[in-house]
Coordinates of C-alpha atoms and ligand atoms in Angstrom, one line a residue:
M6 CA -54.3 45.9 -20.3
L7 CA -52.1 42.5 -19.8
N8 CA -51.8 39.6 -22.2
K9 CA -54.2 37.1 -20.8
S10 CA -51.7 34.4 -19.2
H11 CA -51.0 36.2 -17.0
F12 CA -54.5 36.3 -15.3
N13 CA -54.6 32.2 -15.4
L14 CA -53.9 29.9 -12.5
S15 CA -50.5 28.8 -12.0
K16 CA -50.6 25.7 -13.3
K17 CA -46.1 25.9 -11.6
G18 CA -45.0 23.3 -8.4
A19 CA -45.3 23.6 -4.7
G20 CA -41.6 25.8 -5.0
S21 CA -42.7 28.3 -7.1
T22 CA -44.3 31.6 -6.0
Q23 CA -47.0 33.4 -6.6
L24 CA -49.4 35.3 -5.3
T25 CA -53.4 34.3 -5.4
L26 CA -55.9 36.7 -5.4
F27 CA -58.5 35.4 -2.8
G28 CA -60.8 37.7 -2.6
T29 CA -61.4 40.8 -5.0
G30 CA -63.9 43.0 -2.7
P31 CA -65.3 45.4 -0.6
A32 CA -66.2 44.9 3.4
S33 CA -69.6 43.4 1.9
P34 CA -69.1 40.7 -0.5
I35 CA -71.4 41.2 -4.3
P36 CA -73.6 40.2 -5.0
R37 CA -75.0 42.1 -2.1
I38 CA -77.8 39.7 -0.8
Y39 CA -81.0 42.9 -1.6
C40 CA -79.1 44.2 -4.7
Q41 CA -80.4 44.0 -7.8
C42 CA -78.2 46.5 -9.5
R43 CA -76.8 45.6 -12.6
V44 CA -73.4 43.8 -11.4
C45 CA -75.0 42.1 -8.6
T46 CA -77.7 40.2 -11.3
D47 CA -73.6 39.4 -13.5
A48 CA -72.6 38.5 -10.2
R49 CA -75.2 35.7 -9.5
K50 CA -74.2 33.6 -12.9
D51 CA -72.0 30.9 -12.8
G52 CA -68.6 32.1 -13.2
S53 CA -68.4 35.6 -13.0
R54 CA -65.8 37.7 -12.0
S55 CA -68.5 39.8 -11.1
R56 CA -68.6 37.5 -8.1
R57 CA -66.5 38.5 -5.3
S58 CA -65.6 37.9 -2.0
R59 CA -63.8 40.0 0.8
S60 CA -60.3 41.0 0.2
S61 CA -57.9 38.7 1.4
A62 CA -54.5 37.3 -0.4
L63 CA -52.3 33.8 -0.1
L64 CA -48.3 34.4 -1.4
R65 CA -46.9 30.3 -1.4
V66 CA -42.9 30.6 -1.7
D67 CA -40.9 27.0 -1.6
G68 CA -43.9 25.3 -0.7
K69 CA -45.2 28.4 2.7
Q70 CA -48.2 29.8 2.3
I71 CA -48.1 33.4 4.1
L72 CA -51.9 34.9 4.1
F73 CA -52.6 38.7 3.6
D74 CA -55.1 39.2 5.5
A75 CA -58.7 36.8 6.8
S76 CA -61.7 37.7 5.8
P77 CA -65.0 36.8 6.9
D78 CA -64.9 34.7 3.5
V79 CA -61.5 32.4 4.8
L80 CA -63.2 29.0 4.8
R81 CA -64.4 29.6 1.3
Q82 CA -61.9 30.7 0.0
L83 CA -59.5 28.2 1.2
E84 CA -61.7 25.8 -0.4
R85 CA -62.0 26.6 -3.1
F86 CA -58.6 26.6 -4.0
K87 CA -58.0 23.5 -2.1
T88 CA -55.5 24.2 0.6
Y89 CA -55.5 24.0 4.5
Q90 CA -52.1 25.1 5.0
V91 CA -51.6 28.5 6.4
D92 CA -47.9 29.4 7.9
A93 CA -48.0 32.9 8.4
L94 CA -50.6 35.7 8.5
F95 CA -49.7 39.8 7.7
L96 CA -53.2 42.2 8.5
T97 CA -53.3 45.1 6.7
H98 CA -56.1 46.7 9.3
A99 CA -58.7 45.5 12.4
H100 CA -61.9 46.4 9.9
S101 CA -63.8 43.0 10.0
D102 CA -63.8 42.5 6.4
A103 CA -59.3 41.5 7.0
V104 CA -60.4 39.8 10.0
G105 CA -63.2 38.6 10.9
G106 CA -61.6 34.7 9.0
L107 CA -59.5 35.0 12.2
F108 CA -61.3 33.0 14.1
D109 CA -63.0 30.2 11.8
L110 CA -58.9 29.3 11.3
D111 CA -58.3 27.0 14.4
D112 CA -59.9 24.3 12.8
I113 CA -57.6 24.1 9.7
L114 CA -54.3 25.2 12.2
R115 CA -55.2 23.0 14.5
K116 CA -54.8 19.5 11.9
Q117 CA -51.4 21.4 9.9
K118 CA -49.9 20.7 13.5
H119 CA -47.9 23.5 13.7
P120 CA -48.7 26.8 14.7
A121 CA -49.2 30.4 11.7
T122 CA -47.1 32.7 13.3
L123 CA -49.2 36.4 13.0
Y124 CA -47.8 39.1 11.4
V125 CA -49.4 42.3 13.1
E126 CA -49.1 46.3 14.7
E127 CA -49.3 46.7 17.8
G128 CA -52.7 49.6 16.9
T129 CA -54.3 46.2 15.6
W130 CA -52.8 43.5 17.8
R131 CA -54.7 46.0 21.3
R132 CA -57.9 45.8 18.8
L133 CA -57.3 42.3 18.7
R134 CA -56.0 40.7 21.8
L135 CA -59.3 40.2 24.0
I136 CA -61.1 38.1 22.0
L137 CA -57.3 35.8 20.3
E138 CA -55.1 36.2 22.7
D139 CA -56.4 33.4 25.6
T140 CA -57.9 31.2 22.7
K141 CA -55.6 31.1 20.4
P142 CA -52.9 28.6 20.9
W143 CA -52.2 27.1 17.4
M144 CA -50.6 31.5 16.7
T145 CA -48.1 32.3 17.4
I146 CA -47.9 36.6 17.6
Q147 CA -45.0 38.7 15.8
K148 CA -45.3 42.6 16.6
I149 CA -43.7 44.7 13.5
T150 CA -43.7 48.1 12.8
A151 CA -44.2 50.3 9.7
G152 CA -41.3 51.1 7.5
H153 CA -39.0 47.7 9.7
A154 CA -37.9 45.0 7.2
L155 CA -38.5 41.4 8.2
K156 CA -37.6 38.3 6.5
V157 CA -40.0 35.3 6.2
F158 CA -39.6 31.9 4.9
G159 CA -36.3 34.0 3.4
L160 CA -38.0 36.7 1.3
E161 CA -38.3 40.4 3.4
V162 CA -41.6 41.6 3.9
M163 CA -42.0 45.9 4.1
P164 CA -44.3 47.2 5.8
F165 CA -45.9 50.6 5.4
R166 CA -47.9 52.8 6.3
V167 CA -51.0 53.9 4.2
E168 CA -54.2 55.7 5.5
H169 CA -57.6 54.1 5.8
S170 CA -59.6 54.4 8.5
A171 CA -62.1 57.5 9.0
Q172 CA -61.1 57.1 12.8
P173 CA -58.5 59.0 13.4
G174 CA -55.1 57.3 14.2
F175 CA -57.1 53.8 13.2
P176 CA -53.8 51.9 11.2
T177 CA -53.2 50.2 8.7
L178 CA -50.4 48.8 6.5
G179 CA -49.8 47.5 2.9
Y180 CA -46.9 45.1 1.9
R181 CA -44.3 45.4 -0.4
I182 CA -42.8 41.6 -0.3
G183 CA -39.7 40.8 -1.9
D184 CA -38.5 43.0 -4.6
K185 CA -41.3 42.7 -7.2
L186 CA -44.6 43.1 -5.1
V187 CA -46.6 45.5 -3.2
Y188 CA -50.2 44.1 -0.9
A189 CA -52.4 47.1 0.3
S190 CA -55.6 46.6 -0.5
D191 CA -57.3 49.4 1.4
I192 CA -56.0 52.8 0.9
K193 CA -57.6 56.5 0.9
S194 CA -54.2 57.5 1.0
V195 CA -51.0 57.6 0.7
P196 CA -48.2 59.3 2.4
Q197 CA -45.2 60.8 0.9
A198 CA -43.1 58.9 3.1
A199 CA -44.3 54.7 2.4
E200 CA -44.8 56.0 -1.3
R201 CA -41.0 54.6 -2.3
F202 CA -41.7 51.1 -0.9
I203 CA -44.6 51.3 -3.8
A204 CA -42.2 52.8 -7.0
G205 CA -41.2 50.9 -8.9
A206 CA -43.0 47.4 -8.2
E207 CA -43.7 45.2 -10.8
H208 CA -46.2 44.0 -9.6
A209 CA -48.9 46.4 -7.8
V210 CA -52.1 44.5 -6.1
L211 CA -53.4 48.3 -4.9
D212 CA -57.4 49.6 -3.8
G213 CA -59.0 50.6 -6.2
C214 CA -62.4 50.6 -5.2
F215 CA -64.8 52.5 -6.7
W216 CA -65.2 53.6 -10.0
F217 CA -64.9 57.0 -11.6
D218 CA -66.0 60.3 -10.9
T219 CA -67.3 58.3 -6.8
H220 CA -65.7 60.2 -4.0
F221 CA -65.8 58.3 -0.6
P222 CA -64.1 59.5 3.2
T223 CA -61.9 55.8 3.4
H224 CA -60.8 54.3 -0.6
F225 CA -59.3 55.2 -3.6
T226 CA -61.5 55.3 -6.8
L227 CA -59.7 53.6 -9.8
D228 CA -58.4 56.4 -11.8
E229 CA -56.8 58.0 -8.3
T230 CA -55.1 54.6 -8.2
I231 CA -54.2 54.5 -11.4
A232 CA -52.4 57.3 -10.8
L233 CA -50.4 57.2 -8.4
A234 CA -49.0 53.6 -10.0
D235 CA -48.1 55.3 -12.8
R236 CA -46.5 58.5 -11.5
L237 CA -44.1 56.1 -9.1
R238 CA -43.5 53.6 -11.8
V239 CA -45.8 50.8 -10.7
K240 CA -45.2 47.8 -13.7
K241 CA -49.1 46.2 -13.6
L242 CA -51.3 48.2 -11.3
Y243 CA -54.6 44.7 -10.6
L244 CA -57.0 47.1 -9.3
T245 CA -58.5 44.7 -5.6
Q246 CA -61.1 45.8 -3.0
I247 CA -64.3 45.9 -6.7
S248 CA -67.4 47.8 -5.8
H249 CA -70.1 47.3 -7.0
N250 CA -70.5 50.6 -8.2
Y251 CA -68.6 49.1 -11.2
P252 CA -70.0 47.8 -14.3
P253 CA -69.6 43.8 -14.9
Y254 CA -66.2 42.8 -15.6
P255 CA -66.3 42.8 -19.4
E256 CA -67.4 46.4 -19.4
A257 CA -65.4 47.8 -16.8
A258 CA -62.1 46.0 -18.2
R259 CA -63.0 47.6 -21.9
V260 CA -63.5 51.1 -20.5
V261 CA -60.1 50.9 -18.5
A262 CA -57.9 50.0 -20.7
E263 CA -59.8 52.5 -23.1
Y264 CA -58.5 55.0 -20.8
C265 CA -55.2 54.0 -19.9
R266 CA -54.9 53.1 -23.4
K267 CA -55.8 57.6 -24.0
Q268 CA -53.6 59.0 -21.0
N269 CA -50.6 57.0 -22.8
L270 CA -50.0 55.4 -19.0
T271 CA -46.6 53.3 -19.0
A272 CA -48.4 51.3 -15.9
K273 CA -50.1 48.0 -17.2
V274 CA -53.7 47.7 -15.6
A275 CA -56.0 44.4 -14.5
I276 CA -59.5 45.0 -12.5
A277 CA -58.4 42.0 -10.2
Y278 CA -61.1 39.1 -9.7
D279 CA -61.1 35.9 -7.6
G280 CA -59.3 32.9 -7.8
M281 CA -56.3 35.6 -9.8
T282 CA -53.1 34.4 -9.5
I283 CA -50.2 36.4 -10.0
P284 CA -47.0 33.8 -11.2
L285 CA -43.5 35.9 -9.4
Ligands
ZN316 ZN1 -75.4 45.3 -6.0
ZN317 ZN1 -61.2 48.6 6.5

């Protein structure tokens, strides 16, 4: 497991680069409102790391803020971290847990008085534009393509293809950001051609949705994620998109640490939680 200092919220200033995991949960936040399972019960306690809002992340670079996905929880996530600035947005895909908060951002974007750039691939934009196109003057649209890098605030961002949806042709992206970081929150498989964008990452935040011995058509189980990260020589893996079929956080962290020790992995593995910050 990583040293505790890797998990602390950074106190560095505006010039620093860091990724804050706003949400680390699945499409339905935890606790699920009807559920009395061990995890959802634990998640109702104050400060529980089993409590998870929907997955998204905020990258801070030289005073600019880049949001990866706008989950339906985005306003509460921004409020939690007392930050009300979004300069750019990247989307992984057009499922509601990744884009449902786009429509709520207008209040913040109007207040900051400069538009944010939404970087979006054509197939995702086609699914969103009827709702967004005419109503969101505060958002500038820039198209991106998997496998073609772009520069954003001096940082190279490489979108790469991952498979996630059971619906054929439903596009999903992961991102390599600079030379250290990978963010891909929704994965069932990674095409071989895209593996090189994950390979050797110092920090990789990857879909590890389901606990051992669970098979689901649209997400990794954590042993699949761990095996991929180890094979691709990722240095630090952060499992995200965590469902309530994990045990409560402290127990899950112990079991994963023991599993990794027995596997003699080169990658260090942590289960992410809402609010975890990764200094870069
Ligand atoms: Zn539950
Ligand atoms: Zn999805």
